Amino acid sequence: MDIEKIFNSFNKKKIAVVGDIMLDRYIFGHVSRISPEYPVPVVDVSHETLRLGGAANVAVNIHAMGAKTILFGIVGNDDNARTLKKLMQNHGVSPEHLFHDPERPTTCKTRILSQNHHIARVDYESRDEATAAAEEFIDRHFKASIDSLDAIVLQDYNKGVLTPSLINKIITLASSCSVPVFVDPKLKGFFNYSGSTVFKPNLSEVASSLSITLQNTDHDIEQACKQLMTKMRCQHLVVTRSEKGLTICNDRFTHIPASSLDVADVSGAGDTVIAILSLSFAAGLDIETSAEIANIAAGTVCQEVGAVPVSPEKLLKACREYFKA
């Protein structure tokens, strides 16, 4: 396998990402005492960082690999929206396809860490469904882009962007244009994605959606996948299994072990998996090879604290070692 040739082909691809966009704020510090007012730790702040999360993190992962990406979503009319758009531009992703809803806040998750351990998280968000105006805006802009797309990622964090009607419109249009659709779901609306090309839930989402107790073993996963495939009518089911890697279900089962045991933080790993999975598949690789590369990519970002885009150089090196290329 010519890994460099594959990576070079990424810059010819264009992928749309539709979903819940977030601003991730990280506050780093040190806990040296307990508050005398309440029995809670006091964090002496050393520094802060701002990063793109959710669907925006998927988009920057795709862009980091050299591909073009179009990001569709909703932000508020607030300081966090302006910060988020500036970050997008810094990463080379255009904010022109974002709908501004002054009635809802831009989703922002503030994580407080001490010595790289999470102490608390503060969320600013609305989980209300997108308004008719927001849905019409995204649908109109998406339709105008469909002819140029090689793949579509639907990134659902249950913040209201991916309504049942918008999901149906996107999957129906994509199917008619033979554009593959990749889904990273959450539990609410889980079964709205029937007919997608690749459906990528995690272990707990599979268990909850089927109302079963699920052990993280190959046997249990295979039995659950059989049940889920009959409900989802997707071409490929990819289940991420944390430290056990991932499992692919189509006309057979493929189990791929986790690529890295050196884990600092799993934040954003799922975003990286769906980003690299969609990009590799769009570049003509089979689902198994695409999943292997995506799994390796997730291993590289888990070595960092917080959600960060994959490093092409680090991923290329890791793929050479894995595939002995």
mmCIF file of C-alpha atoms in Angstrom, residues 11-199:
data_model
loop_
_atom_site.group_PDB
_atom_site.id
_atom_site.type_symbol
_atom_site.label_atom_id
_atom_site.label_comp_id
_atom_site.label_asym_id
_atom_site.label_seq_id
_atom_site.Cartn_x
_atom_site.Cartn_y
_atom_site.Cartn_z
ATOM 1 C CA ASN A 11 -6.375 17.142 -1.285
ATOM 2 C CA LYS A 12 -8.632 16.366 -4.243
ATOM 3 C CA LYS A 13 -11.619 15.589 -2.020
ATOM 4 C CA LYS A 14 -14.394 17.827 -0.719
ATOM 5 C CA ILE A 15 -16.498 16.821 2.277
ATOM 6 C CA ALA A 16 -19.496 18.510 3.880
ATOM 7 C CA VAL A 17 -19.952 18.390 7.650
ATOM 8 C CA VAL A 18 -23.420 19.111 9.028
ATOM 9 C CA GLY A 19 -24.118 19.169 12.740
ATOM 10 C CA ASP A 20 -23.671 20.675 16.167
ATOM 11 C CA ILE A 21 -20.811 23.162 16.353
ATOM 12 C CA MET A 22 -19.093 23.942 19.648
ATOM 13 C CA LEU A 23 -16.466 26.181 21.129
ATOM 14 C CA ASP A 24 -14.249 24.326 23.596
ATOM 15 C CA ARG A 25 -12.607 26.447 26.301
ATOM 16 C CA TYR A 26 -9.899 24.826 28.443
ATOM 17 C CA ILE A 27 -8.843 26.438 31.721
ATOM 18 C CA PHE A 28 -5.606 24.953 33.046
ATOM 19 C CA GLY A 29 -4.390 25.425 36.571
ATOM 20 C CA HIS A 30 -3.258 23.844 39.797
ATOM 21 C CA VAL A 31 -5.246 22.756 42.842
ATOM 22 C CA SER A 32 -3.384 23.631 46.018
ATOM 23 C CA ARG A 33 -6.183 23.998 48.559
ATOM 24 C CA ILE A 34 -9.852 23.447 49.365
ATOM 25 C CA SER A 35 -12.140 26.462 49.545
ATOM 26 C CA PRO A 36 -12.942 27.580 53.110
ATOM 27 C CA GLU A 37 -16.431 28.566 51.885
ATOM 28 C CA TYR A 38 -17.450 25.186 50.450
ATOM 29 C CA PRO A 39 -15.631 21.823 50.267
ATOM 30 C CA VAL A 40 -14.556 22.297 46.673
ATOM 31 C CA PRO A 41 -11.078 22.580 45.121
ATOM 32 C CA VAL A 42 -9.685 26.011 44.337
ATOM 33 C CA VAL A 43 -7.949 26.118 40.948
ATOM 34 C CA ASP A 44 -5.158 28.658 40.507
ATOM 35 C CA VAL A 45 -5.393 29.372 36.780
ATOM 36 C CA SER A 46 -2.188 29.278 34.755
ATOM 37 C CA HIS A 47 -3.556 29.633 31.209
ATOM 38 C CA GLU A 48 -6.541 29.134 28.911
ATOM 39 C CA THR A 49 -6.929 27.783 25.386
ATOM 40 C CA LEU A 50 -9.791 27.888 22.886
ATOM 41 C CA ARG A 51 -10.476 25.089 20.390
ATOM 42 C CA LEU A 52 -13.136 24.010 17.954
ATOM 43 C CA GLY A 53 -15.391 21.181 19.061
ATOM 44 C CA GLY A 54 -18.177 18.965 17.759
ATOM 45 C CA ALA A 55 -18.864 19.252 14.041
ATOM 46 C CA ALA A 56 -16.273 22.027 13.806
ATOM 47 C CA ASN A 57 -13.609 19.636 15.122
ATOM 48 C CA VAL A 58 -14.598 17.118 12.437
ATOM 49 C CA ALA A 59 -14.227 19.825 9.788
ATOM 50 C CA VAL A 60 -10.756 20.924 10.939
ATOM 51 C CA ASN A 61 -9.583 17.290 11.094
ATOM 52 C CA ILE A 62 -10.609 16.849 7.454
ATOM 53 C CA HIS A 63 -9.024 20.154 6.474
ATOM 54 C CA ALA A 64 -5.819 19.287 8.343
ATOM 55 C CA MET A 65 -5.382 16.309 6.008
ATOM 56 C CA GLY A 66 -5.464 18.579 2.961
ATOM 57 C CA ALA A 67 -9.067 18.111 1.864
ATOM 58 C CA LYS A 68 -11.648 20.838 1.323
ATOM 59 C CA THR A 69 -14.492 20.994 3.800
ATOM 60 C CA ILE A 70 -17.796 22.847 4.067
ATOM 61 C CA LEU A 71 -19.261 23.250 7.543
ATOM 62 C CA PHE A 72 -23.005 23.714 8.106
ATOM 63 C CA GLY A 73 -24.432 24.512 11.528
ATOM 64 C CA ILE A 74 -25.916 27.072 13.899
ATOM 65 C CA VAL A 75 -24.320 29.636 16.177
ATOM 66 C CA GLY A 76 -25.744 32.443 18.279
ATOM 67 C CA ASN A 77 -25.170 36.166 17.923
ATOM 68 C CA ASP A 78 -22.698 36.459 20.780
ATOM 69 C CA ASP A 79 -19.017 36.787 21.628
ATOM 70 C CA ASN A 80 -18.553 33.009 21.510
ATOM 71 C CA ALA A 81 -19.870 32.962 17.934
ATOM 72 C CA ARG A 82 -17.382 35.619 16.908
ATOM 73 C CA THR A 83 -14.556 33.740 18.628
ATOM 74 C CA LEU A 84 -15.613 30.473 17.000
ATOM 75 C CA LYS A 85 -15.731 31.983 13.515
ATOM 76 C CA LYS A 86 -12.289 33.503 13.967
ATOM 77 C CA LEU A 87 -10.922 30.118 15.040
ATOM 78 C CA MET A 88 -12.525 28.499 11.983
ATOM 79 C CA GLN A 89 -10.862 31.035 9.697
ATOM 80 C CA ASN A 90 -7.520 30.437 11.427
ATOM 81 C CA HIS A 91 -7.929 26.739 10.590
ATOM 82 C CA GLY A 92 -8.861 27.471 6.978
ATOM 83 C CA VAL A 93 -12.568 26.615 7.331
ATOM 84 C CA SER A 94 -15.095 29.180 6.062
ATOM 85 C CA PRO A 95 -17.916 30.297 8.409
ATOM 86 C CA GLU A 96 -20.158 31.408 5.517
ATOM 87 C CA HIS A 97 -22.527 28.426 5.872
ATOM 88 C CA LEU A 98 -23.334 29.032 9.551
ATOM 89 C CA PHE A 99 -26.819 30.206 10.486
ATOM 90 C CA HIS A 100 -26.929 32.903 13.174
ATOM 91 C CA ASP A 101 -29.802 32.490 15.624
ATOM 92 C CA PRO A 102 -29.931 35.400 18.099
ATOM 93 C CA GLU A 103 -32.362 33.462 20.311
ATOM 94 C CA ARG A 104 -29.903 30.724 21.224
ATOM 95 C CA PRO A 105 -26.369 30.776 22.638
ATOM 96 C CA THR A 106 -23.377 29.461 20.756
ATOM 97 C CA THR A 107 -22.612 26.099 22.334
ATOM 98 C CA CYS A 108 -19.557 26.501 24.562
ATOM 99 C CA LYS A 109 -18.068 23.889 26.856
ATOM 100 C CA THR A 110 -15.610 25.144 29.449
ATOM 101 C CA ARG A 111 -13.388 22.457 30.936
ATOM 102 C CA ILE A 112 -11.347 23.138 34.073
ATOM 103 C CA LEU A 113 -8.221 21.009 34.457
ATOM 104 C CA SER A 114 -5.562 20.615 37.098
ATOM 105 C CA GLN A 115 -2.367 18.818 36.091
ATOM 106 C CA ASN A 116 -4.258 17.552 33.002
ATOM 107 C CA HIS A 117 -7.034 16.028 35.126
ATOM 108 C CA HIS A 118 -10.579 17.291 34.530
ATOM 109 C CA ILE A 119 -12.024 18.996 37.616
ATOM 110 C CA ALA A 120 -15.310 20.301 36.206
ATOM 111 C CA ARG A 121 -17.111 21.300 33.004
ATOM 112 C CA VAL A 122 -19.462 24.233 32.483
ATOM 113 C CA ASP A 123 -21.818 24.163 29.478
ATOM 114 C CA TYR A 124 -23.545 27.063 27.744
ATOM 115 C CA GLU A 125 -26.014 25.660 25.213
ATOM 116 C CA SER A 126 -29.533 25.149 23.941
ATOM 117 C CA ARG A 127 -30.825 21.716 23.002
ATOM 118 C CA ASP A 128 -33.959 23.007 21.304
ATOM 119 C CA GLU A 129 -34.586 21.892 17.726
ATOM 120 C CA ALA A 130 -33.420 24.253 14.998
ATOM 121 C CA THR A 131 -36.002 26.775 13.858
ATOM 122 C CA ALA A 132 -37.670 26.467 10.471
ATOM 123 C CA ALA A 133 -35.571 29.406 9.273
ATOM 124 C CA ALA A 134 -32.317 27.721 10.368
ATOM 125 C CA GLU A 135 -33.272 24.425 8.750
ATOM 126 C CA GLU A 136 -34.269 26.152 5.501
ATOM 127 C CA PHE A 137 -30.927 28.026 5.445
ATOM 128 C CA ILE A 138 -28.872 24.853 5.932
ATOM 129 C CA ASP A 139 -30.972 22.881 3.444
ATOM 130 C CA ARG A 140 -30.655 25.587 0.784
ATOM 131 C CA HIS A 141 -26.899 25.970 1.197
ATOM 132 C CA PHE A 142 -26.433 22.198 1.293
ATOM 133 C CA LYS A 143 -28.380 21.665 -1.941
ATOM 134 C CA ALA A 144 -26.225 24.285 -3.650
ATOM 135 C CA SER A 145 -23.091 22.314 -2.706
ATOM 136 C CA ILE A 146 -24.157 18.702 -3.335
ATOM 137 C CA ASP A 147 -22.745 18.391 -6.857
ATOM 138 C CA SER A 148 -19.214 19.152 -5.653
ATOM 139 C CA LEU A 149 -19.148 16.751 -2.700
ATOM 140 C CA ASP A 150 -17.301 13.454 -2.313
ATOM 141 C CA ALA A 151 -18.822 12.624 1.088
ATOM 142 C CA ILE A 152 -21.091 13.997 3.819
ATOM 143 C CA VAL A 153 -20.655 13.732 7.592
ATOM 144 C CA LEU A 154 -23.653 14.168 9.910
ATOM 145 C CA GLN A 155 -22.249 14.944 13.362
ATOM 146 C CA ASP A 156 -24.992 14.789 15.977
ATOM 147 C CA TYR A 157 -24.493 15.935 19.562
ATOM 148 C CA ASN A 158 -28.233 16.341 20.243
ATOM 149 C CA LYS A 159 -28.030 20.150 20.284
ATOM 150 C CA GLY A 160 -30.884 20.534 17.796
ATOM 151 C CA VAL A 161 -29.268 21.129 14.401
ATOM 152 C CA LEU A 162 -29.992 17.717 12.889
ATOM 153 C CA THR A 163 -33.791 17.622 12.985
ATOM 154 C CA PRO A 164 -35.590 14.530 11.631
ATOM 155 C CA SER A 165 -36.742 16.436 8.550
ATOM 156 C CA LEU A 166 -33.271 17.839 7.789
ATOM 157 C CA ILE A 167 -31.707 14.384 8.205
ATOM 158 C CA ASN A 168 -34.241 12.912 5.794
ATOM 159 C CA LYS A 169 -33.655 15.678 3.231
ATOM 160 C CA ILE A 170 -29.874 15.253 3.338
ATOM 161 C CA ILE A 171 -29.834 11.439 3.150
ATOM 162 C CA THR A 172 -32.458 11.396 0.365
ATOM 163 C CA LEU A 173 -30.575 13.977 -1.721
ATOM 164 C CA ALA A 174 -27.214 12.320 -1.090
ATOM 165 C CA SER A 175 -28.603 8.934 -2.139
ATOM 166 C CA SER A 176 -29.995 10.359 -5.377
ATOM 167 C CA CYS A 177 -26.578 11.890 -6.128
ATOM 168 C CA SER A 178 -24.598 8.779 -5.044
ATOM 169 C CA VAL A 179 -22.721 10.690 -2.331
ATOM 170 C CA PRO A 180 -21.854 8.558 0.737
ATOM 171 C CA VAL A 181 -23.224 9.694 4.106
ATOM 172 C CA PHE A 182 -21.328 9.069 7.355
ATOM 173 C CA VAL A 183 -23.179 9.407 10.653
ATOM 174 C CA ASP A 184 -21.814 9.965 14.153
ATOM 175 C CA PRO A 185 -25.039 9.715 16.204
ATOM 176 C CA LYS A 186 -26.256 10.410 19.696
ATOM 177 C CA LEU A 187 -29.051 8.511 21.415
ATOM 178 C CA LYS A 188 -31.860 10.992 20.744
ATOM 179 C CA GLY A 189 -32.838 10.569 17.104
ATOM 180 C CA PHE A 190 -30.654 7.464 16.836
ATOM 181 C CA PHE A 191 -32.952 5.695 14.385
ATOM 182 C CA ASN A 192 -33.556 8.736 12.165
ATOM 183 C CA TYR A 193 -30.437 7.906 10.138
ATOM 184 C CA SER A 194 -31.764 4.838 8.324
ATOM 185 C CA GLY A 195 -30.243 4.479 4.861
ATOM 186 C CA SER A 196 -26.857 6.046 5.636
ATOM 187 C CA THR A 197 -23.672 4.626 4.135
ATOM 188 C CA VAL A 198 -21.699 4.343 7.376
ATOM 189 C CA PHE A 199 -23.264 4.532 10.840
#
